[in-house]
């Protein structure tokens, strides 16, 4: 409910914002704060971009492989009823990947760099927790040598992930979970499904690749086809045969499908392991997929002003009357409605208080307010 309330009031000036003014013509502009909710159509996209950048900055310049770790459908309800179990998915994937590389040479103990992202949704928006994992095709050993790995043992990944996850859940849920384990082993003799086939996730396309598979929101607005006031129509490509499916459901059911994927507070949906876990001395010697000198540029273009310019083709801080660059007056944090004229006066007086000897640059603003009797 907190996220829904935030999304509904996204851009509401009563929740604060930034006040800008043109020093030449006295034009005002108030830019309200956004809600920052992941389910908000605009803020969710911005969050996805920021998360994609953060992941891309950590990647070293080697080939990576995108793997997807899924679970048996009968286990999904356990993770919905007890969301603390979602941590076990990360732990199981971490142990599986590290064991895979450790078995290649136990004395060297090769360690890869990999990023795990939890998705709790399927294409139809139903509850389907699974882990997307981006793994470096190689590892760094004890002898400080890099070993390139082109073959991932598909059978080992399936069986190891199934065994590790079920054992972790047994320790958490107790003996009552044993019948479910037995059924999983009978129905999945080759382990849980793990997608780990080679793909074209090379360093050159890493940002686009991560943004598409790891940084995306629950549903893109382009997939919502219609809303008639009662029902919502959206489409998706069915995973089994890639057939285009259009589904119409009541708006309340649509909201229910969306909000169940909102994570608990402070729950980390993205986790880094191996060489990407923490800054290591060994990693500093590698070439990164995103050179350090480009990081500042990428961060700048993702900021509010640059994002508006790249998306809509205009500078939001350019005065529409005279073309002058507008200046920041003050940041407004009060969560209550205040007449804008009162706030303008407060900002101007604050400026004059801190700059008593300076020429007042907002004379035209003051004149405008005076005409209004403020």
Short mmCIF file of C-alpha atoms in Angstrom, two decimals:
data_model
loop_
_atom_site.label_atom_id
_atom_site.label_comp_id
_atom_site.label_asym_id
_atom_site.label_seq_id
_atom_site.Cartn_x
_atom_site.Cartn_y
_atom_site.Cartn_z
CA UNK A 1 0.00 0.00 0.00
CA UNK A 2 2.92 2.32 0.69
CA UNK A 3 4.23 1.84 -2.85
CA UNK A 4 0.79 2.35 -4.38
CA UNK A 5 0.32 5.57 -2.42
CA UNK A 6 3.75 6.79 -3.49
CA UNK A 7 3.05 6.01 -7.15
CA UNK A 8 -0.34 7.76 -7.12
CA UNK A 9 1.27 10.93 -5.71
CA UNK A 10 4.37 10.77 -7.91
CA UNK A 11 5.16 14.32 -8.99
CA UNK A 12 2.82 15.89 -6.42
CA UNK A 13 4.32 19.24 -5.38
CA UNK A 14 3.06 18.78 -1.82
CA UNK A 15 5.72 16.11 -1.35
CA UNK A 16 8.54 18.53 -2.09
CA UNK A 17 10.63 19.59 -5.01
CA UNK A 18 13.19 22.07 -6.33
CA UNK A 19 12.49 25.70 -7.13
CA UNK A 20 14.21 27.30 -10.13
CA UNK A 21 14.07 30.88 -11.39
CA UNK A 22 15.33 32.89 -14.36
CA UNK A 23 17.51 35.83 -13.31
CA UNK A 24 16.64 37.81 -16.44
CA UNK A 25 12.88 37.64 -16.85
CA UNK A 26 11.75 36.36 -13.45
CA UNK A 27 10.18 33.16 -14.78
CA UNK A 28 9.59 30.52 -12.07
CA UNK A 29 9.72 26.76 -12.39
CA UNK A 30 8.92 24.25 -9.68
CA UNK A 31 10.16 20.68 -10.28
CA UNK A 32 8.42 18.23 -7.91
CA UNK A 33 10.16 15.19 -6.50
CA UNK A 34 9.34 11.79 -7.92
CA UNK A 35 8.14 8.83 -5.85
CA UNK A 36 11.16 6.55 -6.50
CA UNK A 37 8.90 3.49 -6.39
CA UNK A 38 9.90 0.49 -8.49
CA UNK A 39 6.34 -0.07 -9.71
CA UNK A 40 5.97 3.50 -10.94
CA UNK A 41 6.11 3.60 -14.78
CA UNK A 42 8.60 6.49 -14.90
CA UNK A 43 10.53 5.97 -11.66
CA UNK A 44 10.80 2.23 -12.28
CA UNK A 45 12.48 2.91 -15.61
CA UNK A 46 14.91 5.32 -13.98
CA UNK A 47 15.66 2.76 -11.27
CA UNK A 48 16.30 0.14 -13.94
CA UNK A 49 18.80 2.44 -15.69
CA UNK A 50 20.66 3.19 -12.45
CA UNK A 51 20.78 -0.47 -11.51
CA UNK A 52 22.06 -1.41 -14.96
CA UNK A 53 24.84 1.18 -14.71
CA UNK A 54 25.88 -0.04 -11.26
CA UNK A 55 26.16 -3.62 -12.50
CA UNK A 56 27.97 -2.67 -15.69
CA UNK A 57 30.66 -0.73 -13.82
CA UNK A 58 31.69 -3.88 -11.95
CA UNK A 59 32.13 -6.18 -14.95
CA UNK A 60 35.61 -7.05 -16.12
CA UNK A 61 36.29 -7.20 -19.84
CA UNK A 62 35.73 -10.90 -20.49
CA UNK A 63 32.99 -12.97 -22.03
CA UNK A 64 30.03 -13.55 -19.71
CA UNK A 65 27.29 -16.12 -19.74
CA UNK A 66 23.68 -15.53 -18.80
CA UNK A 67 22.23 -18.38 -16.73
CA UNK A 68 18.70 -18.74 -15.36
CA UNK A 69 18.05 -20.93 -12.29
CA UNK A 70 14.41 -22.00 -11.96
CA UNK A 71 12.54 -24.08 -9.38
CA UNK A 72 9.76 -26.64 -9.36
CA UNK A 73 6.30 -25.05 -9.59
CA UNK A 74 5.18 -26.74 -6.36
CA UNK A 75 7.89 -24.83 -4.44
CA UNK A 76 6.71 -21.37 -5.50
CA UNK A 77 4.03 -21.10 -2.82
CA UNK A 78 6.63 -21.61 -0.07
CA UNK A 79 8.52 -18.51 -1.22
CA UNK A 80 5.29 -16.49 -1.49
CA UNK A 81 4.12 -17.39 2.03
CA UNK A 82 7.56 -16.89 3.57
CA UNK A 83 9.60 -14.30 1.68
CA UNK A 84 12.63 -14.90 3.91
CA UNK A 85 13.14 -18.09 1.90
CA UNK A 86 14.06 -15.97 -1.12
CA UNK A 87 17.49 -15.58 0.45
CA UNK A 88 17.94 -19.33 0.02
CA UNK A 89 17.67 -18.96 -3.76
CA UNK A 90 20.69 -16.66 -3.74
CA UNK A 91 22.61 -18.97 -1.39
CA UNK A 92 21.88 -22.01 -3.56
CA UNK A 93 23.01 -20.31 -6.78
CA UNK A 94 26.14 -18.96 -5.09
CA UNK A 95 27.15 -22.40 -3.80
CA UNK A 96 26.37 -24.05 -7.15
CA UNK A 97 28.50 -21.67 -9.22
CA UNK A 98 31.44 -21.70 -6.81
CA UNK A 99 31.41 -25.51 -6.68
CA UNK A 100 31.35 -25.66 -10.49
CA UNK A 101 34.57 -23.65 -10.73
CA UNK A 102 36.17 -25.27 -7.69
CA UNK A 103 35.82 -28.73 -9.26
CA UNK A 104 37.84 -27.62 -12.30
CA UNK A 105 40.98 -27.45 -10.21
CA UNK A 106 40.61 -27.81 -6.44
CA UNK A 107 44.15 -26.67 -5.66
CA UNK A 108 43.78 -23.51 -7.74
CA UNK A 109 40.27 -22.79 -6.44
CA UNK A 110 39.29 -20.69 -9.45
CA UNK A 111 36.86 -17.93 -8.52
CA UNK A 112 34.60 -16.31 -11.16
CA UNK A 113 32.80 -13.02 -10.96
CA UNK A 114 29.03 -13.30 -11.07
CA UNK A 115 25.96 -11.18 -10.41
CA UNK A 116 22.64 -12.64 -9.28
CA UNK A 117 19.32 -10.86 -9.79
CA UNK A 118 16.05 -12.15 -8.36
CA UNK A 119 12.96 -12.07 -10.57
CA UNK A 120 9.73 -13.09 -8.85
CA UNK A 121 7.57 -12.65 -11.94
CA UNK A 122 6.95 -14.54 -15.14
CA UNK A 123 5.84 -13.04 -18.42
CA UNK A 124 2.20 -13.39 -17.33
CA UNK A 125 3.02 -11.50 -14.08
CA UNK A 126 2.23 -14.53 -11.92
CA UNK A 127 4.44 -15.52 -8.98
CA UNK A 128 7.46 -17.36 -10.37
CA UNK A 129 10.68 -16.74 -8.39
CA UNK A 130 13.89 -17.48 -10.27
CA UNK A 131 17.46 -16.20 -10.41
CA UNK A 132 19.13 -14.56 -13.40
CA UNK A 133 22.88 -14.92 -13.11
CA UNK A 134 25.60 -13.29 -15.21
CA UNK A 135 28.80 -15.34 -14.85
CA UNK A 136 32.25 -14.59 -16.21
CA UNK A 137 33.48 -17.33 -18.54
CA UNK A 138 36.62 -17.80 -16.52
CA UNK A 139 38.04 -17.51 -13.04
CA UNK A 140 41.02 -16.19 -11.11
CA UNK A 141 43.08 -18.82 -9.27
CA UNK A 142 45.43 -18.97 -6.30
CA UNK A 143 48.45 -18.75 -8.60
CA UNK A 144 47.03 -15.44 -9.86
CA UNK A 145 46.33 -16.91 -13.28
CA UNK A 146 43.14 -16.43 -15.24
CA UNK A 147 41.54 -19.58 -16.61
CA UNK A 148 39.11 -19.21 -19.47
CA UNK A 149 36.07 -21.49 -19.27
CA UNK A 150 34.07 -22.15 -22.41
CA UNK A 151 32.15 -25.22 -21.20
CA UNK A 152 29.69 -25.16 -18.31
CA UNK A 153 28.70 -28.60 -17.00
CA UNK A 154 24.97 -28.35 -17.62
CA UNK A 155 24.14 -31.60 -15.79
CA UNK A 156 26.14 -30.55 -12.73
CA UNK A 157 24.37 -27.18 -12.53
CA UNK A 158 20.92 -28.78 -12.61
CA UNK A 159 21.61 -31.46 -10.02
CA UNK A 160 23.72 -29.33 -7.71
CA UNK A 161 21.20 -26.48 -7.66
CA UNK A 162 18.31 -28.86 -6.90
CA UNK A 163 20.17 -30.63 -4.09
CA UNK A 164 21.57 -27.51 -2.44
CA UNK A 165 18.27 -25.61 -2.55
CA UNK A 166 16.19 -28.49 -1.17
CA UNK A 167 18.68 -29.07 1.66
CA UNK A 168 18.62 -25.39 2.58
CA UNK A 169 14.83 -25.37 2.60
CA UNK A 170 14.78 -28.54 4.74
CA UNK A 171 17.00 -26.87 7.32
CA UNK A 172 14.69 -23.86 7.34
CA UNK A 173 11.28 -25.59 7.25
CA UNK A 174 12.01 -28.76 9.22
CA UNK A 175 11.03 -32.46 8.76
CA UNK A 176 7.55 -31.56 7.45
CA UNK A 177 9.22 -30.57 4.19
CA UNK A 178 10.62 -34.08 3.50
CA UNK A 179 7.60 -35.33 1.48
CA UNK A 180 7.98 -32.36 -0.86
CA UNK A 181 11.68 -33.18 -1.31
CA UNK A 182 10.89 -36.77 -2.19
CA UNK A 183 8.36 -35.64 -4.79
CA UNK A 184 10.84 -33.19 -6.31
CA UNK A 185 13.46 -35.91 -6.71
CA UNK A 186 10.93 -38.25 -8.33
CA UNK A 187 9.63 -35.66 -10.79
CA UNK A 188 12.99 -33.99 -11.52
CA UNK A 189 15.49 -36.81 -11.76
CA UNK A 190 17.81 -34.64 -13.84
CA UNK A 191 17.58 -31.68 -11.49
CA UNK A 192 15.81 -28.34 -11.75
CA UNK A 193 15.86 -26.54 -15.08
CA UNK A 194 18.90 -24.30 -15.51
CA UNK A 195 19.41 -22.32 -18.70
CA UNK A 196 23.14 -21.98 -19.28
CA UNK A 197 23.63 -22.17 -23.02
CA UNK A 198 26.26 -19.95 -24.71
CA UNK A 199 25.04 -16.51 -25.71
CA UNK A 200 26.42 -13.35 -27.23
CA UNK A 201 26.96 -11.50 -23.97
CA UNK A 202 30.28 -9.99 -24.97
CA UNK A 203 31.77 -6.92 -23.28
CA UNK A 204 30.81 -4.65 -26.18
CA UNK A 205 27.07 -5.29 -25.72
CA UNK A 206 27.12 -5.83 -21.96
CA UNK A 207 25.15 -2.69 -20.99
CA UNK A 208 22.29 -3.41 -23.39
CA UNK A 209 22.27 -7.07 -22.38
CA UNK A 210 22.17 -6.39 -18.66
CA UNK A 211 19.47 -3.75 -19.05
CA UNK A 212 17.28 -6.11 -21.04
CA UNK A 213 17.53 -9.21 -18.86
CA UNK A 214 18.64 -8.09 -15.41
CA UNK A 215 17.58 -4.49 -14.95
CA UNK A 216 14.00 -4.55 -16.22
CA UNK A 217 10.86 -3.74 -14.26
CA UNK A 218 7.91 -6.08 -13.68
CA UNK A 219 6.04 -4.96 -16.81
CA UNK A 220 6.77 -2.35 -19.44
CA UNK A 221 4.05 0.20 -20.16
CA UNK A 222 4.22 -0.79 -23.83
CA UNK A 223 2.76 -4.19 -22.89
CA UNK A 224 -0.38 -2.62 -21.40
CA UNK A 225 -2.79 -2.36 -24.34
CA UNK A 226 -6.00 -1.04 -22.82
CA UNK A 227 -7.80 0.04 -19.67
CA UNK A 228 -11.55 0.68 -19.84
CA UNK A 229 -12.03 1.70 -16.22
CA UNK A 230 -12.70 -1.83 -15.01
CA UNK A 231 -10.43 -4.23 -16.90
CA UNK A 232 -6.80 -4.16 -17.98
CA UNK A 233 -5.60 -5.77 -21.20
CA UNK A 234 -1.93 -6.65 -21.60
CA UNK A 235 0.09 -8.96 -23.79
CA UNK A 236 3.17 -11.18 -23.51
CA UNK A 237 5.00 -13.81 -25.49
CA UNK A 238 4.45 -17.23 -23.97
CA UNK A 239 7.73 -18.76 -22.88
CA UNK A 240 7.00 -22.28 -24.16
CA UNK A 241 6.37 -21.45 -27.83
CA UNK A 242 6.89 -17.65 -27.99
CA UNK A 243 3.23 -17.26 -29.01
CA UNK A 244 1.72 -13.80 -28.48
CA UNK A 245 -0.89 -13.99 -25.73
CA UNK A 246 -3.35 -11.20 -24.89
CA UNK A 247 -4.98 -11.34 -21.47
CA UNK A 248 -7.78 -9.21 -19.99
CA UNK A 249 -8.29 -9.23 -16.24
CA UNK A 250 -10.06 -6.97 -13.70
CA UNK A 251 -8.02 -3.97 -12.62
CA UNK A 252 -7.95 -5.17 -9.00
CA UNK A 253 -6.45 -8.51 -10.09
CA UNK A 254 -3.92 -6.68 -12.23
CA UNK A 255 -2.87 -4.55 -9.24
CA UNK A 256 -2.63 -7.71 -7.13
CA UNK A 257 -0.27 -9.31 -9.65
CA UNK A 258 1.92 -6.22 -9.66
CA UNK A 259 2.23 -5.44 -5.94
CA UNK A 260 3.10 -8.99 -4.90
CA UNK A 261 6.42 -8.46 -6.68
CA UNK A 262 7.30 -5.38 -4.61
CA UNK A 263 10.22 -6.57 -2.43
CA UNK A 264 10.31 -6.14 1.32
CA UNK A 265 12.15 -3.13 2.66
CA UNK A 266 15.94 -3.46 2.66
CA UNK A 267 15.77 -6.72 0.67
CA UNK A 268 18.59 -6.84 -1.88
CA UNK A 269 17.31 -7.93 -5.28
CA UNK A 270 20.81 -7.73 -6.81
CA UNK A 271 23.78 -9.46 -5.19
CA UNK A 272 27.43 -9.71 -6.20
CA UNK A 273 29.63 -12.75 -5.65
CA UNK A 274 33.14 -13.98 -6.35
CA UNK A 275 35.37 -11.35 -7.92
CA UNK A 276 32.48 -8.88 -7.93
CA UNK A 277 31.61 -9.29 -4.24
CA UNK A 278 33.92 -6.60 -2.89
CA UNK A 279 36.76 -4.50 -4.28
CA UNK A 280 39.73 -6.82 -4.49
CA UNK A 281 43.35 -6.07 -5.28
CA UNK A 282 43.36 -8.76 -7.96
CA UNK A 283 40.43 -7.17 -9.82
CA UNK A 284 42.23 -3.84 -10.15
CA UNK A 285 44.66 -5.43 -12.61
CA UNK A 286 41.87 -6.41 -15.03
CA UNK A 287 40.42 -4.33 -17.83
CA UNK A 288 36.83 -3.37 -17.16
CA UNK A 289 33.99 -3.61 -19.68
CA UNK A 290 33.27 0.05 -18.92
CA UNK A 291 36.57 2.00 -18.72
CA UNK A 292 36.89 4.15 -15.57
CA UNK A 293 37.16 7.34 -17.63
CA UNK A 294 33.69 6.69 -19.12
CA UNK A 295 31.90 6.13 -15.82
CA UNK A 296 31.50 9.84 -15.10
CA UNK A 297 30.00 10.46 -18.54
CA UNK A 298 27.52 7.57 -18.17
CA UNK A 299 26.48 8.78 -14.72
CA UNK A 300 25.96 12.31 -16.01
CA UNK A 301 23.68 11.30 -18.87
CA UNK A 302 21.50 9.34 -16.43
CA UNK A 303 20.83 12.40 -14.27
CA UNK A 304 17.47 14.17 -14.42
CA UNK A 305 18.42 17.10 -16.67
CA UNK A 306 20.41 15.03 -19.18
CA UNK A 307 17.79 12.27 -19.22
CA UNK A 308 15.06 14.76 -20.12
CA UNK A 309 17.24 16.20 -22.86
CA UNK A 310 18.07 12.82 -24.43
CA UNK A 311 14.50 11.52 -24.15
CA UNK A 312 12.40 14.56 -25.12
CA UNK A 313 14.93 16.77 -26.90
CA UNK A 314 14.84 19.89 -24.73
CA UNK A 315 16.64 21.36 -21.73
CA UNK A 316 14.22 21.47 -18.75
CA UNK A 317 16.24 24.25 -17.10
CA UNK A 318 16.21 26.52 -20.14
CA UNK A 319 13.87 29.47 -19.61
CA UNK A 320 10.96 29.19 -22.10
CA UNK A 321 10.68 32.99 -22.27
CA UNK A 322 14.23 34.28 -22.76
CA UNK A 323 16.31 31.11 -23.18
CA UNK A 324 18.49 31.87 -20.15
CA UNK A 325 19.63 29.01 -17.90
CA UNK A 326 17.47 28.97 -14.77
CA UNK A 327 19.11 28.93 -11.33
CA UNK A 328 18.26 26.81 -8.31
CA UNK A 329 16.66 28.82 -5.50
CA UNK A 330 15.99 26.20 -2.87
CA UNK A 331 15.06 22.58 -2.17
CA UNK A 332 11.59 22.21 -0.70
CA UNK A 333 11.02 19.28 1.70
CA UNK A 334 7.83 20.14 3.58
CA UNK A 335 5.12 17.53 3.06
CA UNK A 336 2.26 20.01 3.11
CA UNK A 337 0.75 22.30 0.55
CA UNK A 338 2.08 25.88 0.60
CA UNK A 339 1.19 28.72 -1.82
CA UNK A 340 4.02 29.02 -4.32
CA UNK A 341 4.24 32.80 -3.78
CA UNK A 342 5.00 32.24 -0.09
CA UNK A 343 7.72 29.82 -0.99
CA UNK A 344 9.21 32.20 -3.55
CA UNK A 345 9.42 34.95 -0.95
CA UNK A 346 11.05 32.57 1.52
CA UNK A 347 13.68 31.55 -1.04
CA UNK A 348 14.44 35.16 -2.00
CA UNK A 349 14.76 36.35 1.59
CA UNK A 350 17.04 33.44 2.37
CA UNK A 351 19.28 34.40 -0.55
CA UNK A 352 19.46 38.05 0.56
CA UNK A 353 20.19 37.00 4.17
CA UNK A 354 23.23 34.97 3.12
CA UNK A 355 24.39 37.52 0.52
CA UNK A 356 23.81 40.96 2.11
CA UNK A 357 26.56 42.72 0.11
CA UNK A 358 25.84 41.10 -3.22
CA UNK A 359 23.74 42.65 -5.95
CA UNK A 360 20.35 41.04 -5.83
CA UNK A 361 20.11 38.99 -9.04
CA UNK A 362 16.39 38.37 -8.80
CA UNK A 363 15.08 41.93 -9.01
CA UNK A 364 12.59 41.01 -11.69
CA UNK A 365 11.27 38.18 -9.51
CA UNK A 366 10.77 40.60 -6.63
CA UNK A 367 9.01 43.03 -8.92
CA UNK A 368 6.71 40.31 -10.15
CA UNK A 369 5.75 39.35 -6.60
CA UNK A 370 5.23 42.98 -5.65
CA UNK A 371 2.71 43.40 -8.47
CA UNK A 372 0.77 40.50 -6.98
CA UNK A 373 0.73 42.20 -3.59
CA UNK A 374 2.93 39.55 -1.96
#
